Tab-separated table of N, CA and C in Angstrom:
chain	number	residue	atom	x	y	z
A	16	MET	N	226.287	107.455	142.789
A	16	MET	CA	224.730	107.815	142.270
A	16	MET	C	224.083	108.361	143.427
A	17	ALA	N	222.942	109.063	142.131
A	17	ALA	CA	221.939	109.910	142.895
A	17	ALA	C	221.099	108.996	143.908
A	18	HIS	N	220.711	109.410	145.504
A	18	HIS	CA	219.716	108.584	146.255
A	18	HIS	C	218.342	109.283	146.421
A	19	PHE	N	217.436	108.560	146.169
A	19	PHE	CA	216.014	109.077	146.401
A	19	PHE	C	215.079	108.552	147.932
A	20	ARG	N	214.295	108.909	148.020
A	20	ARG	CA	213.639	108.698	149.251
A	20	ARG	C	213.078	107.410	149.407
A	21	PHE	N	212.812	107.603	147.929
A	21	PHE	CA	211.768	106.341	147.802
A	21	PHE	C	212.583	104.955	148.271
A	22	MET	N	213.851	104.500	147.464
A	22	MET	CA	215.134	103.857	147.245
A	22	MET	C	215.157	102.916	148.723
A	23	ASP	N	214.854	103.511	149.835
A	23	ASP	CA	214.698	103.265	151.282
A	23	ASP	C	213.601	102.288	151.902
A	24	LEU	N	212.190	102.419	151.034
A	24	LEU	CA	210.886	101.822	151.563
A	24	LEU	C	211.172	100.394	150.872
A	25	ASP	N	210.985	99.731	151.883
A	25	ASP	CA	210.474	98.555	151.651
A	25	ASP	C	209.431	98.032	150.702
A	26	ILE	N	207.791	99.139	150.620
A	26	ILE	CA	207.366	98.665	149.388
A	26	ILE	C	207.486	98.636	148.546
A	27	TRP	N	208.520	99.964	148.346
A	27	TRP	CA	209.110	100.121	146.713
A	27	TRP	C	209.845	99.364	146.289
A	28	LYS	N	210.760	98.866	147.257
A	28	LYS	CA	211.771	97.187	146.850
A	28	LYS	C	210.830	95.852	146.600
A	29	GLU	N	209.972	95.809	147.499
A	29	GLU	CA	209.479	94.618	147.180
A	29	GLU	C	208.486	94.609	145.537
A	30	ALA	N	207.933	95.845	145.577
A	30	ALA	CA	207.079	96.402	143.395
A	30	ALA	C	208.299	96.232	143.249
A	31	ILE	N	209.668	96.870	143.229
A	31	ILE	CA	210.557	96.478	142.255
A	31	ILE	C	210.499	94.889	141.910
A	32	THR	N	210.647	94.258	142.871
A	32	THR	CA	210.898	92.934	142.403
A	32	THR	C	209.715	92.011	142.112
A	33	LEU	N	208.681	92.550	142.424
A	33	LEU	CA	207.488	91.841	142.101
A	33	LEU	C	207.804	92.374	140.538
A	34	ASN	N	207.864	93.155	140.013
A	34	ASN	CA	208.058	93.732	138.756
A	34	ASN	C	209.085	92.997	137.871
A	35	ASP	N	210.099	92.779	138.451
A	35	ASP	CA	211.117	92.134	137.549
A	35	ASP	C	210.583	90.709	137.323
A	36	GLN	N	210.149	90.286	138.278
A	36	GLN	CA	209.078	88.608	138.124
A	36	GLN	C	208.043	88.731	137.204
A	37	LEU	N	207.134	89.724	136.597
A	37	LEU	CA	206.033	89.938	136.198
A	37	LEU	C	206.394	90.283	134.945
A	38	PHE	N	207.947	91.063	134.765
A	38	PHE	CA	208.674	91.459	133.208
A	38	PHE	C	209.541	89.921	132.922
A	39	ASP	N	209.904	89.292	133.756
A	39	ASP	CA	209.945	87.832	133.419
A	39	ASP	C	208.708	86.988	132.519
A	40	LEU	N	207.810	87.092	133.150
A	40	LEU	CA	206.699	86.071	133.368
A	40	LEU	C	205.528	86.801	131.607
A	41	ALA	N	206.260	87.620	131.716
A	41	ALA	CA	205.632	88.761	129.969
A	41	ALA	C	206.126	88.307	129.248
A	42	GLU	N	207.508	88.299	129.240
A	42	GLU	CA	208.815	87.824	128.022
A	42	GLU	C	208.251	86.415	127.875
A	43	GLU	N	207.984	85.757	128.969
A	43	GLU	CA	207.465	84.045	128.287
A	43	GLU	C	206.267	83.875	127.904
A	44	MET	N	205.204	84.928	127.781
A	44	MET	CA	203.971	84.890	126.789
A	44	MET	C	204.213	85.911	125.544
A	45	GLY	N	205.586	86.007	125.424
A	45	GLY	CA	205.849	86.901	124.116
A	45	GLY	C	205.287	86.969	122.645
A	46	ASN	N	204.582	86.091	122.731
A	46	ASN	CA	203.780	85.444	121.304
A	46	ASN	C	202.735	86.155	121.054
A	47	ALA	N	202.430	86.418	119.691
A	47	ALA	CA	202.064	87.120	118.761
A	47	ALA	C	200.269	87.296	119.831
A	48	LYS	N	199.676	86.132	120.338
A	48	LYS	CA	198.470	85.784	120.553
A	48	LYS	C	198.370	86.782	121.920
A	49	SER	N	199.206	86.656	122.901
A	49	SER	CA	199.512	86.941	124.098
A	49	SER	C	200.019	88.785	124.241
A	50	TYR	N	200.448	89.073	122.631
A	50	TYR	CA	201.185	90.222	123.197
A	50	TYR	C	200.537	91.445	124.004
A	51	ARG	N	199.551	91.907	123.794
A	51	ARG	CA	198.844	92.905	124.327
A	51	ARG	C	198.838	92.800	125.805
A	52	VAL	N	197.806	91.336	126.266
A	52	VAL	CA	198.308	90.608	127.550
A	52	VAL	C	199.518	90.897	128.719
A	53	ALA	N	200.830	90.874	127.758
A	53	ALA	CA	201.981	90.525	128.211
A	53	ALA	C	202.139	92.172	128.534
A	54	GLU	N	202.116	92.769	127.510
A	54	GLU	CA	202.336	94.437	127.431
A	54	GLU	C	201.123	95.419	128.696
A	55	GLN	N	199.946	94.667	129.338
A	55	GLN	CA	199.450	95.431	130.130
A	55	GLN	C	199.920	95.339	131.409
A	56	LEU	N	200.497	93.693	131.666
A	56	LEU	CA	200.817	92.947	132.758
A	56	LEU	C	202.297	93.777	132.910
A	57	ARG	N	202.994	94.435	132.252
A	57	ARG	CA	203.883	95.010	132.024
A	57	ARG	C	203.932	96.547	133.115
A	58	ALA	N	202.845	97.283	131.955
A	58	ALA	CA	202.398	98.306	132.380
A	58	ALA	C	202.111	98.374	133.731
A	59	ALA	N	200.767	97.746	134.041
A	59	ALA	CA	200.392	97.600	135.410
A	59	ALA	C	201.282	97.545	136.590
A	60	SER	N	201.807	97.204	136.287
A	60	SER	CA	202.847	95.971	137.502
A	60	SER	C	204.025	97.306	137.455
A	61	LEU	N	204.293	98.490	136.698
A	61	LEU	CA	205.491	99.081	136.737
A	61	LEU	C	204.864	100.322	137.321
A	62	SER	N	203.233	100.182	137.084
A	62	SER	CA	202.635	101.434	137.374
A	62	SER	C	202.325	101.501	139.219
A	63	ILE	N	202.913	100.285	139.773
A	63	ILE	CA	202.887	100.339	141.031
A	63	ILE	C	204.003	100.376	142.046
A	64	SER	N	205.167	100.565	141.365
A	64	SER	CA	206.636	100.869	141.774
A	64	SER	C	206.362	102.869	141.552
A	65	ASN	N	205.911	102.903	140.100
A	65	ASN	CA	206.125	104.353	139.801
A	65	ASN	C	205.514	105.351	140.617
A	66	ASN	N	204.561	104.671	141.432
A	66	ASN	CA	203.174	105.544	141.934
A	66	ASN	C	203.763	105.799	143.394
A	67	ILE	N	204.321	104.620	143.859
A	67	ILE	CA	205.554	104.302	145.305
A	67	ILE	C	206.563	105.663	145.383
A	68	ALA	N	207.363	105.522	143.966
A	68	ALA	CA	208.031	106.614	143.584
A	68	ALA	C	207.612	108.152	143.555
A	69	GLU	N	207.279	108.447	142.808
A	69	GLU	CA	206.081	109.150	142.693
A	69	GLU	C	205.931	109.947	143.827
A	70	GLY	N	204.890	109.601	144.474
A	70	GLY	CA	204.648	109.835	145.716
A	70	GLY	C	205.299	109.907	146.852
A	71	SER	N	207.001	109.511	146.739
A	71	SER	CA	207.750	109.455	148.126
A	71	SER	C	208.085	111.193	147.246
A	72	GLY	N	208.051	111.923	146.084
A	72	GLY	CA	208.488	113.047	145.769
A	72	GLY	C	207.538	114.220	146.744
A	73	SER	N	206.627	113.758	147.439
A	73	SER	CA	205.155	114.764	148.000
A	73	SER	C	205.969	115.616	148.972
A	74	PHE	N	205.708	116.809	148.741
A	74	PHE	CA	205.662	117.628	149.993
A	74	PHE	C	204.683	117.619	151.492
A	75	SER	N	203.332	116.294	151.175
A	75	SER	CA	202.573	116.083	151.892
A	75	SER	C	202.398	114.609	152.412
A	76	ALA	N	202.135	114.211	153.506
A	76	ALA	CA	201.831	112.913	153.894
A	76	ALA	C	200.200	113.058	152.990
A	77	LYS	N	199.359	113.775	152.682
A	77	LYS	CA	197.885	113.572	152.121
A	77	LYS	C	198.355	112.896	150.432
A	78	ASP	N	199.360	114.122	150.317
A	78	ASP	CA	199.313	113.858	148.586
A	78	ASP	C	200.378	112.683	148.779
A	79	PHE	N	201.420	111.982	149.225
A	79	PHE	CA	202.330	110.802	149.388
A	79	PHE	C	200.830	109.906	149.357
A	80	ALA	N	199.972	109.818	150.463
A	80	ALA	CA	198.770	108.619	150.313
A	80	ALA	C	198.122	108.494	149.360
A	81	ASN	N	197.814	109.657	148.493
A	81	ASN	CA	197.134	109.935	147.316
A	81	ASN	C	197.913	108.479	146.510
A	82	PHE	N	199.082	109.176	146.209
A	82	PHE	CA	199.567	107.989	145.130
A	82	PHE	C	200.076	106.435	145.897
A	83	LEU	N	200.294	106.605	147.077
A	83	LEU	CA	200.067	104.803	147.799
A	83	LEU	C	198.409	104.517	147.420
A	84	ASN	N	197.745	105.081	146.934
A	84	ASN	CA	196.477	104.675	147.023
A	84	ASN	C	196.450	104.248	145.163
A	85	MET	N	196.810	104.982	144.435
A	85	MET	CA	197.237	104.744	143.632
A	85	MET	C	198.206	103.113	143.031
A	86	ALA	N	198.942	103.181	143.841
A	86	ALA	CA	199.584	102.151	144.018
A	86	ALA	C	199.254	101.339	144.218
A	87	ARG	N	198.136	100.892	145.085
A	87	ARG	CA	197.542	99.626	145.529
A	87	ARG	C	196.506	99.852	144.686
A	88	ARG	N	195.907	100.935	143.945
A	88	ARG	CA	194.908	100.305	142.697
A	88	ARG	C	195.498	99.309	141.765
A	89	SER	N	196.865	100.113	141.091
A	89	SER	CA	197.925	99.199	140.530
A	89	SER	C	197.822	97.568	140.407
A	90	VAL	N	197.995	97.520	141.873
A	90	VAL	CA	198.076	96.062	142.344
A	90	VAL	C	197.124	95.374	141.934
A	91	PHE	N	195.628	95.414	142.257
A	91	PHE	CA	194.174	95.350	141.471
A	91	PHE	C	194.200	94.958	140.421
A	92	GLU	N	194.591	96.073	139.331
A	92	GLU	CA	195.016	96.079	137.865
A	92	GLU	C	195.607	94.886	137.784
A	93	THR	N	197.328	94.678	138.408
A	93	THR	CA	198.083	93.494	137.884
A	93	THR	C	197.431	92.502	138.533
A	94	ALA	N	196.226	92.107	139.287
A	94	ALA	CA	196.351	91.196	139.744
A	94	ALA	C	194.522	90.717	138.546
A	95	ASN	N	194.047	91.307	138.111
A	95	ASN	CA	193.303	91.186	136.945
A	95	ASN	C	193.706	91.144	135.672
A	96	ILE	N	194.643	91.271	135.192
A	96	ILE	CA	195.668	91.309	133.833
A	96	ILE	C	196.441	89.403	134.123
A	97	ALA	N	196.722	89.490	135.351
A	97	ALA	CA	197.290	88.039	135.451
A	97	ALA	C	196.116	86.964	135.376
A	98	TYR	N	195.427	87.287	135.874
A	98	TYR	CA	193.960	86.474	136.215
A	98	TYR	C	193.477	85.697	134.685
A	99	VAL	N	193.346	87.308	133.664
A	99	VAL	CA	192.727	87.465	132.253
A	99	VAL	C	194.060	85.961	131.810
A	100	ALA	N	195.331	86.533	131.973
A	100	ALA	CA	196.582	85.785	131.220
A	100	ALA	C	196.124	84.115	131.734
A	101	PHE	N	196.113	84.028	132.731
A	101	PHE	CA	195.625	82.528	133.162
A	101	PHE	C	194.614	82.048	132.313
A	102	ARG	N	193.387	82.275	132.304
A	102	ARG	CA	191.977	82.454	132.024
A	102	ARG	C	192.917	81.817	130.299
A	103	ARG	N	192.977	83.295	129.732
A	103	ARG	CA	193.623	82.377	128.584
A	103	ARG	C	194.913	81.977	127.848
A	104	GLN	N	195.116	80.757	129.593
A	104	GLN	CA	196.053	79.885	129.486
A	104	GLN	C	197.585	80.263	129.027
A	105	PHE	N	197.590	81.787	128.642
A	105	PHE	CA	199.274	82.192	129.297
A	105	PHE	C	200.306	81.746	130.263
A	106	MET	N	199.099	81.206	131.694
A	106	MET	CA	200.143	81.377	132.521
A	106	MET	C	199.688	79.997	133.156
A	107	ASP	N	200.388	79.233	134.022
A	107	ASP	CA	199.497	77.829	134.494
A	107	ASP	C	198.846	78.766	136.362
A	108	GLU	N	198.552	77.579	136.731
A	108	GLU	CA	197.913	78.020	137.916
A	108	GLU	C	198.836	77.940	139.058
A	109	GLU	N	200.225	77.579	139.324
A	109	GLU	CA	201.307	77.423	140.225
A	109	GLU	C	201.719	79.031	140.123
A	110	GLN	N	201.839	79.596	139.053
A	110	GLN	CA	202.465	80.909	138.494
A	110	GLN	C	201.293	81.523	138.879
A	111	LEU	N	200.006	81.943	138.398
A	111	LEU	CA	199.010	82.568	138.882
A	111	LEU	C	198.880	82.599	140.662
A	112	ASN	N	198.992	81.668	141.202
A	112	ASN	CA	198.700	81.647	143.062
A	112	ASN	C	200.143	82.614	143.249
A	113	GLN	N	201.264	82.398	143.127
A	113	GLN	CA	202.447	83.044	143.530
A	113	GLN	C	202.287	84.550	143.227
A	114	VAL	N	201.500	84.972	141.414
A	114	VAL	CA	201.790	86.327	141.734
A	114	VAL	C	200.460	86.963	142.411
A	115	LEU	N	199.069	86.081	142.886
A	115	LEU	CA	198.180	86.494	143.332
A	115	LEU	C	198.660	86.580	144.895
A	116	THR	N	199.418	85.580	145.616
A	116	THR	CA	199.487	85.853	147.072
A	116	THR	C	200.694	87.070	147.004
A	117	ASP	N	202.140	86.987	146.378
A	117	ASP	CA	202.583	88.181	146.125
A	117	ASP	C	201.965	89.627	146.254
A	118	LEU	N	200.971	89.983	145.267
A	118	LEU	CA	200.154	91.259	145.143
A	118	LEU	C	199.417	91.076	146.787
A	119	ASP	N	199.100	89.800	146.900
A	119	ASP	CA	198.156	90.729	147.833
A	119	ASP	C	198.816	91.150	149.430
A	120	SER	N	200.246	90.537	149.486
A	120	SER	CA	201.067	90.510	150.446
A	120	SER	C	201.494	92.101	150.395
A	121	LEU	N	201.824	92.842	148.695
A	121	LEU	CA	202.203	93.774	148.421
A	121	LEU	C	200.926	94.804	149.195
A	122	SER	N	199.519	94.338	148.890
A	122	SER	CA	199.027	95.707	148.813
A	122	SER	C	198.017	95.872	150.420
A	123	ARG	N	198.433	94.812	151.141
A	123	ARG	CA	198.489	94.726	152.425
A	123	ARG	C	199.400	96.275	153.160
A	124	LYS	N	200.816	95.725	153.403
A	124	LYS	CA	201.536	96.465	153.020
A	124	LYS	C	201.650	98.189	152.657
A	125	ILE	N	201.394	98.019	150.995
A	125	ILE	CA	200.629	99.284	150.931
A	125	ILE	C	200.084	100.070	151.731
A	126	THR	N	199.288	99.546	152.200
A	126	THR	CA	197.368	100.140	152.655
A	126	THR	C	198.063	100.177	154.493
A	127	ASN	N	198.705	99.100	155.031
A	127	ASN	CA	199.757	99.443	156.518
A	127	ASN	C	200.241	100.832	156.212
A	128	PHE	N	200.776	100.901	155.067
A	128	PHE	CA	202.059	101.836	155.627
A	128	PHE	C	201.458	103.497	154.772
A	129	ARG	N	200.630	103.329	153.898
A	129	ARG	CA	199.519	104.258	153.758
A	129	ARG	C	198.643	105.139	155.310
A	130	LYS	N	198.197	104.390	155.990
A	130	LYS	CA	197.946	104.698	157.085
A	130	LYS	C	198.530	104.921	158.086
A	131	SER	N	199.886	104.507	158.110
A	131	SER	CA	201.421	104.919	158.911
A	131	SER	C	201.357	106.707	159.175
A	132	ILE	N	201.542	106.733	157.174
A	132	ILE	CA	201.982	108.520	157.286
A	132	ILE	C	200.806	109.043	157.446
A	133	LEU	N	199.726	108.540	157.383
A	133	LEU	CA	198.386	109.418	157.558
A	133	LEU	C	198.325	109.789	159.373
A	134	LYS	N	198.677	109.007	159.506
A	134	LYS	CA	198.800	109.303	161.186
A	134	LYS	C	199.709	110.064	162.004
A	135	ASN	N	201.162	110.105	160.930
A	135	ASN	CA	201.624	111.318	161.879
A	135	ASN	C	201.703	112.694	161.244
């Protein structure tokens, strides 16, 4: 199997794990009333790992940092969608708290990694 640079990044691994969890949650929300929210949750969470992966192919640290910024913004989008899903009672408070905690942790790690690559 081919190996890409992003596969070694802890932030990508964490984003993929979180993405799996959010896809499972979206599956639970799969009824007609919550379909649009579930699709948005899938897309926003997938965008986190996609931007990390895409950015890892950059030739410059500055370009990679821009993709990490987009990944971080997707974290915030995902958090908003999760909160909307909670307000619409598509997920319970415990699920929301876990998702928000995981997203906050990932956001901080992306920010710190971004800072580190810009220093070098």
